[in-house]
Amino acid sequence: MSHHDERTFVMVKPDGVNRGLIGEIVSRFEDRGLQLVGAKFIQIDEELAHEHYGEHADKPFFDGLVEFITSDPVFAMVWEGADATRQVRAMVGETDPAESAPGTIRGDFGLDLGHNVIHASDHEDEGANVREIDLFFDDEELVDWTRSGTTWVYEDV
Ligand code: IDP
C-alpha cells in the first residue's frame, strides 16, 4: 500500500438521504481527489445501529440516535486517499452543525446536532476507520483500483 491508500468510512445519514444530498456529498469527496472504493444504499437494523454506536449506549441521546439512524436508508461509503480519515473529518466539520464552519458539510447543510447529515470515522480514535469499514462492508465489496485522475492529485505517483 502506498501512503495515499488510507481508507475511511463515511455514511450519509437518513436526513441527508431524504434531503437529496447524496450526490452533493459524493461530489465533494471526488472533487477533493479522494477515490471511492465501496458504496451501498442500505437501511440499518437495530443490531447494526447498536454495534456502530455502541460507545454511546449510556448517553441520554442513544435511543433517539438509534431510532433516527434506523428510520430510513443511509448511503455508506469507503473513501481512499492520503490521510483520508483526518481529511474527511475536516471536510465534515464539528459534531454539532451549529458549531461547524461554513464550507464544511455539516456547516453548509445542517443546523441541528441530532440531524447532522453525515457520519465519518473519527481520526482521533485509532483504528475506528478499519473497524467501521469491517462492520459495514465485506472485503469483496471493496474495489482495488486507481482512478485515472489520481496521478494528477499526488506529486509522487
Ligand atoms: P461524530 O458523529 O462527530 O463522530 P459522536 O460524538 O461520535 O460525533 O456522536 C455520534 C453521533 O451521535 C453524532 O453524529 C450525532 O448524530 C449524535 N449525537 C452526539 N451527541 C449528541 C447529543 O448531544 N444529542 C443528540 N445527538 C447527539
PDB file of N, CA and C in Angstrom, residues 18-64:
ATOM      1  N   ASN A  18     -32.790  11.878   2.750  1.00  0.00           N
ATOM      2  CA  ASN A  18     -34.115  12.454   2.471  1.00  0.00           C
ATOM      3  C   ASN A  18     -34.034  13.862   1.901  1.00  0.00           C
ATOM      4  N   ARG A  19     -32.981  14.570   2.224  1.00  0.00           N
ATOM      5  CA  ARG A  19     -32.828  15.922   1.697  1.00  0.00           C
ATOM      6  C   ARG A  19     -32.126  15.960   0.339  1.00  0.00           C
ATOM      7  N   GLY A  20     -31.827  14.781  -0.211  1.00  0.00           N
ATOM      8  CA  GLY A  20     -31.263  14.719  -1.565  1.00  0.00           C
ATOM      9  C   GLY A  20     -29.817  15.170  -1.636  1.00  0.00           C
ATOM     10  N   LEU A  21     -29.057  14.904  -0.575  1.00  0.00           N
ATOM     11  CA  LEU A  21     -27.685  15.405  -0.513  1.00  0.00           C
ATOM     12  C   LEU A  21     -26.621  14.365  -0.866  1.00  0.00           C
ATOM     13  N   ILE A  22     -27.038  13.142  -1.265  1.00  0.00           N
ATOM     14  CA  ILE A  22     -26.039  12.102  -1.566  1.00  0.00           C
ATOM     15  C   ILE A  22     -25.080  12.583  -2.656  1.00  0.00           C
ATOM     16  N   GLY A  23     -25.640  13.056  -3.755  1.00  0.00           N
ATOM     17  CA  GLY A  23     -24.799  13.457  -4.889  1.00  0.00           C
ATOM     18  C   GLY A  23     -23.851  14.586  -4.529  1.00  0.00           C
ATOM     19  N   GLU A  24     -24.356  15.588  -3.843  1.00  0.00           N
ATOM     20  CA  GLU A  24     -23.531  16.728  -3.419  1.00  0.00           C
ATOM     21  C   GLU A  24     -22.361  16.270  -2.544  1.00  0.00           C
ATOM     22  N   ILE A  25     -22.668  15.361  -1.619  1.00  0.00           N
ATOM     23  CA  ILE A  25     -21.632  14.904  -0.690  1.00  0.00           C
ATOM     24  C   ILE A  25     -20.596  14.030  -1.410  1.00  0.00           C
ATOM     25  N   VAL A  26     -21.059  13.139  -2.274  1.00  0.00           N
ATOM     26  CA  VAL A  26     -20.122  12.332  -3.061  1.00  0.00           C
ATOM     27  C   VAL A  26     -19.225  13.246  -3.895  1.00  0.00           C
ATOM     28  N   SER A  27     -19.816  14.270  -4.503  1.00  0.00           N
ATOM     29  CA  SER A  27     -19.042  15.205  -5.336  1.00  0.00           C
ATOM     30  C   SER A  27     -17.929  15.879  -4.558  1.00  0.00           C
ATOM     31  N   ARG A  28     -18.209  16.247  -3.320  1.00  0.00           N
ATOM     32  CA  ARG A  28     -17.177  16.940  -2.535  1.00  0.00           C
ATOM     33  C   ARG A  28     -15.944  16.062  -2.342  1.00  0.00           C
ATOM     34  N   PHE A  29     -16.180  14.777  -2.038  1.00  0.00           N
ATOM     35  CA  PHE A  29     -15.031  13.893  -1.836  1.00  0.00           C
ATOM     36  C   PHE A  29     -14.318  13.607  -3.166  1.00  0.00           C
ATOM     37  N   GLU A  30     -15.096  13.427  -4.230  1.00  0.00           N
ATOM     38  CA  GLU A  30     -14.477  13.245  -5.554  1.00  0.00           C
ATOM     39  C   GLU A  30     -13.652  14.465  -5.939  1.00  0.00           C
ATOM     40  N   ASP A  31     -14.233  15.634  -5.733  1.00  0.00           N
ATOM     41  CA  ASP A  31     -13.540  16.877  -6.117  1.00  0.00           C
ATOM     42  C   ASP A  31     -12.236  17.052  -5.347  1.00  0.00           C
ATOM     43  N   ARG A  32     -12.229  16.578  -4.108  1.00  0.00           N
ATOM     44  CA  ARG A  32     -11.024  16.723  -3.284  1.00  0.00           C
ATOM     45  C   ARG A  32      -9.878  15.856  -3.807  1.00  0.00           C
ATOM     46  N   GLY A  33     -10.223  14.820  -4.575  1.00  0.00           N
ATOM     47  CA  GLY A  33      -9.203  13.898  -5.081  1.00  0.00           C
ATOM     48  C   GLY A  33      -9.238  12.547  -4.408  1.00  0.00           C
ATOM     49  N   LEU A  34     -10.160  12.394  -3.463  1.00  0.00           N
ATOM     50  CA  LEU A  34     -10.315  11.082  -2.830  1.00  0.00           C
ATOM     51  C   LEU A  34     -10.956  10.117  -3.833  1.00  0.00           C
ATOM     52  N   GLN A  35     -10.757   8.830  -3.586  1.00  0.00           N
ATOM     53  CA  GLN A  35     -11.231   7.810  -4.518  1.00  0.00           C
ATOM     54  C   GLN A  35     -12.219   6.892  -3.813  1.00  0.00           C
ATOM     55  N   LEU A  36     -13.373   6.677  -4.439  1.00  0.00           N
ATOM     56  CA  LEU A  36     -14.380   5.773  -3.896  1.00  0.00           C
ATOM     57  C   LEU A  36     -13.948   4.324  -4.121  1.00  0.00           C
ATOM     58  N   VAL A  37     -13.975   3.502  -3.055  1.00  0.00           N
ATOM     59  CA  VAL A  37     -13.638   2.084  -3.224  1.00  0.00           C
ATOM     60  C   VAL A  37     -14.774   1.155  -2.809  1.00  0.00           C
ATOM     61  N   GLY A  38     -15.863   1.737  -2.263  1.00  0.00           N
ATOM     62  CA  GLY A  38     -17.016   0.919  -1.915  1.00  0.00           C
ATOM     63  C   GLY A  38     -18.202   1.813  -1.581  1.00  0.00           C
ATOM     64  N   ALA A  39     -19.417   1.323  -1.873  1.00  0.00           N
ATOM     65  CA  ALA A  39     -20.615   2.100  -1.552  1.00  0.00           C
ATOM     66  C   ALA A  39     -21.828   1.189  -1.521  1.00  0.00           C
ATOM     67  N   LYS A  40     -22.756   1.464  -0.604  1.00  0.00           N
ATOM     68  CA  LYS A  40     -24.032   0.742  -0.621  1.00  0.00           C
ATOM     69  C   LYS A  40     -25.130   1.555   0.050  1.00  0.00           C
ATOM     70  N   PHE A  41     -26.337   1.373  -0.501  1.00  0.00           N
ATOM     71  CA  PHE A  41     -27.525   2.063  -0.019  1.00  0.00           C
ATOM     72  C   PHE A  41     -28.321   1.047   0.785  1.00  0.00           C
ATOM     73  N   ILE A  42     -28.371   1.238   2.098  1.00  0.00           N
ATOM     74  CA  ILE A  42     -28.973   0.221   2.974  1.00  0.00           C
ATOM     75  C   ILE A  42     -29.802   0.875   4.074  1.00  0.00           C
ATOM     76  N   GLN A  43     -30.687   0.085   4.659  1.00  0.00           N
ATOM     77  CA  GLN A  43     -31.354   0.538   5.870  1.00  0.00           C
ATOM     78  C   GLN A  43     -30.732  -0.206   7.051  1.00  0.00           C
ATOM     79  N   ILE A  44     -30.197   0.538   7.983  1.00  0.00           N
ATOM     80  CA  ILE A  44     -29.514  -0.043   9.141  1.00  0.00           C
ATOM     81  C   ILE A  44     -30.550  -0.661  10.083  1.00  0.00           C
ATOM     82  N   ASP A  45     -30.279  -1.900  10.563  1.00  0.00           N
ATOM     83  CA  ASP A  45     -31.189  -2.500  11.554  1.00  0.00           C
ATOM     84  C   ASP A  45     -30.683  -2.186  12.974  1.00  0.00           C
ATOM     85  N   GLU A  46     -31.515  -2.534  13.957  1.00  0.00           N
ATOM     86  CA  GLU A  46     -31.208  -2.226  15.370  1.00  0.00           C
ATOM     87  C   GLU A  46     -29.841  -2.759  15.786  1.00  0.00           C
ATOM     88  N   GLU A  47     -29.556  -3.996  15.362  1.00  0.00           N
ATOM     89  CA  GLU A  47     -28.318  -4.650  15.777  1.00  0.00           C
ATOM     90  C   GLU A  47     -27.091  -3.896  15.259  1.00  0.00           C
ATOM     91  N   LEU A  48     -27.132  -3.544  13.981  1.00  0.00           N
ATOM     92  CA  LEU A  48     -26.007  -2.800  13.398  1.00  0.00           C
ATOM     93  C   LEU A  48     -25.891  -1.411  14.037  1.00  0.00           C
ATOM     94  N   ALA A  49     -27.027  -0.794  14.299  1.00  0.00           N
ATOM     95  CA  ALA A  49     -27.018   0.531  14.940  1.00  0.00           C
ATOM     96  C   ALA A  49     -26.368   0.454  16.322  1.00  0.00           C
ATOM     97  N   HIS A  50     -26.702  -0.601  17.075  1.00  0.00           N
ATOM     98  CA  HIS A  50     -26.114  -0.751  18.408  1.00  0.00           C
ATOM     99  C   HIS A  50     -24.616  -1.012  18.327  1.00  0.00           C
ATOM    100  N   GLU A  51     -24.194  -1.796  17.319  1.00  0.00           N
ATOM    101  CA  GLU A  51     -22.752  -2.050  17.168  1.00  0.00           C
ATOM    102  C   GLU A  51     -22.017  -0.778  16.767  1.00  0.00           C
ATOM    103  N   HIS A  52     -22.587  -0.071  15.806  1.00  0.00           N
ATOM    104  CA  HIS A  52     -21.913   1.122  15.275  1.00  0.00           C
ATOM    105  C   HIS A  52     -21.809   2.226  16.328  1.00  0.00           C
ATOM    106  N   TYR A  53     -22.875   2.413  17.079  1.00  0.00           N
ATOM    107  CA  TYR A  53     -22.903   3.499  18.073  1.00  0.00           C
ATOM    108  C   TYR A  53     -22.761   2.990  19.505  1.00  0.00           C
ATOM    109  N   GLY A  54     -22.210   1.777  19.679  1.00  0.00           N
ATOM    110  CA  GLY A  54     -22.078   1.161  21.000  1.00  0.00           C
ATOM    111  C   GLY A  54     -21.428   2.039  22.053  1.00  0.00           C
ATOM    112  N   GLU A  55     -20.453   2.843  21.629  1.00  0.00           N
ATOM    113  CA  GLU A  55     -19.737   3.697  22.601  1.00  0.00           C
ATOM    114  C   GLU A  55     -20.671   4.732  23.245  1.00  0.00           C
ATOM    115  N   HIS A  56     -21.829   4.975  22.633  1.00  0.00           N
ATOM    116  CA  HIS A  56     -22.758   5.976  23.167  1.00  0.00           C
ATOM    117  C   HIS A  56     -23.939   5.346  23.908  1.00  0.00           C
ATOM    118  N   ALA A  57     -23.858   4.022  24.173  1.00  0.00           N
ATOM    119  CA  ALA A  57     -25.003   3.294  24.742  1.00  0.00           C
ATOM    120  C   ALA A  57     -25.508   3.884  26.057  1.00  0.00           C
ATOM    121  N   ASP A  58     -24.631   4.504  26.824  1.00  0.00           N
ATOM    122  CA  ASP A  58     -25.045   5.069  28.119  1.00  0.00           C
ATOM    123  C   ASP A  58     -25.519   6.516  28.029  1.00  0.00           C
ATOM    124  N   LYS A  59     -25.446   7.099  26.855  1.00  0.00           N
ATOM    125  CA  LYS A  59     -25.775   8.524  26.723  1.00  0.00           C
ATOM    126  C   LYS A  59     -27.291   8.727  26.632  1.00  0.00           C
ATOM    127  N   PRO A  60     -27.769   9.862  27.111  1.00  0.00           N
ATOM    128  CA  PRO A  60     -29.224  10.122  27.075  1.00  0.00           C
ATOM    129  C   PRO A  60     -29.782  10.187  25.652  1.00  0.00           C
ATOM    130  N   PHE A  61     -28.941  10.519  24.670  1.00  0.00           N
ATOM    131  CA  PHE A  61     -29.439  10.637  23.299  1.00  0.00           C
ATOM    132  C   PHE A  61     -29.403   9.317  22.529  1.00  0.00           C
ATOM    133  N   PHE A  62     -28.949   8.217  23.187  1.00  0.00           N
ATOM    134  CA  PHE A  62     -28.700   6.960  22.459  1.00  0.00           C
ATOM    135  C   PHE A  62     -29.961   6.397  21.795  1.00  0.00           C
ATOM    136  N   ASP A  63     -31.065   6.299  22.542  1.00  0.00           N
ATOM    137  CA  ASP A  63     -32.282   5.720  21.961  1.00  0.00           C
ATOM    138  C   ASP A  63     -32.759   6.521  20.749  1.00  0.00           C
ATOM    139  N   GLY A  64     -32.726   7.835  20.873  1.00  0.00           N
ATOM    140  CA  GLY A  64     -33.122   8.712  19.763  1.00  0.00           C
ATOM    141  C   GLY A  64     -32.192   8.555  18.576  1.00  0.00           C
TER     142      GLY A  64
END
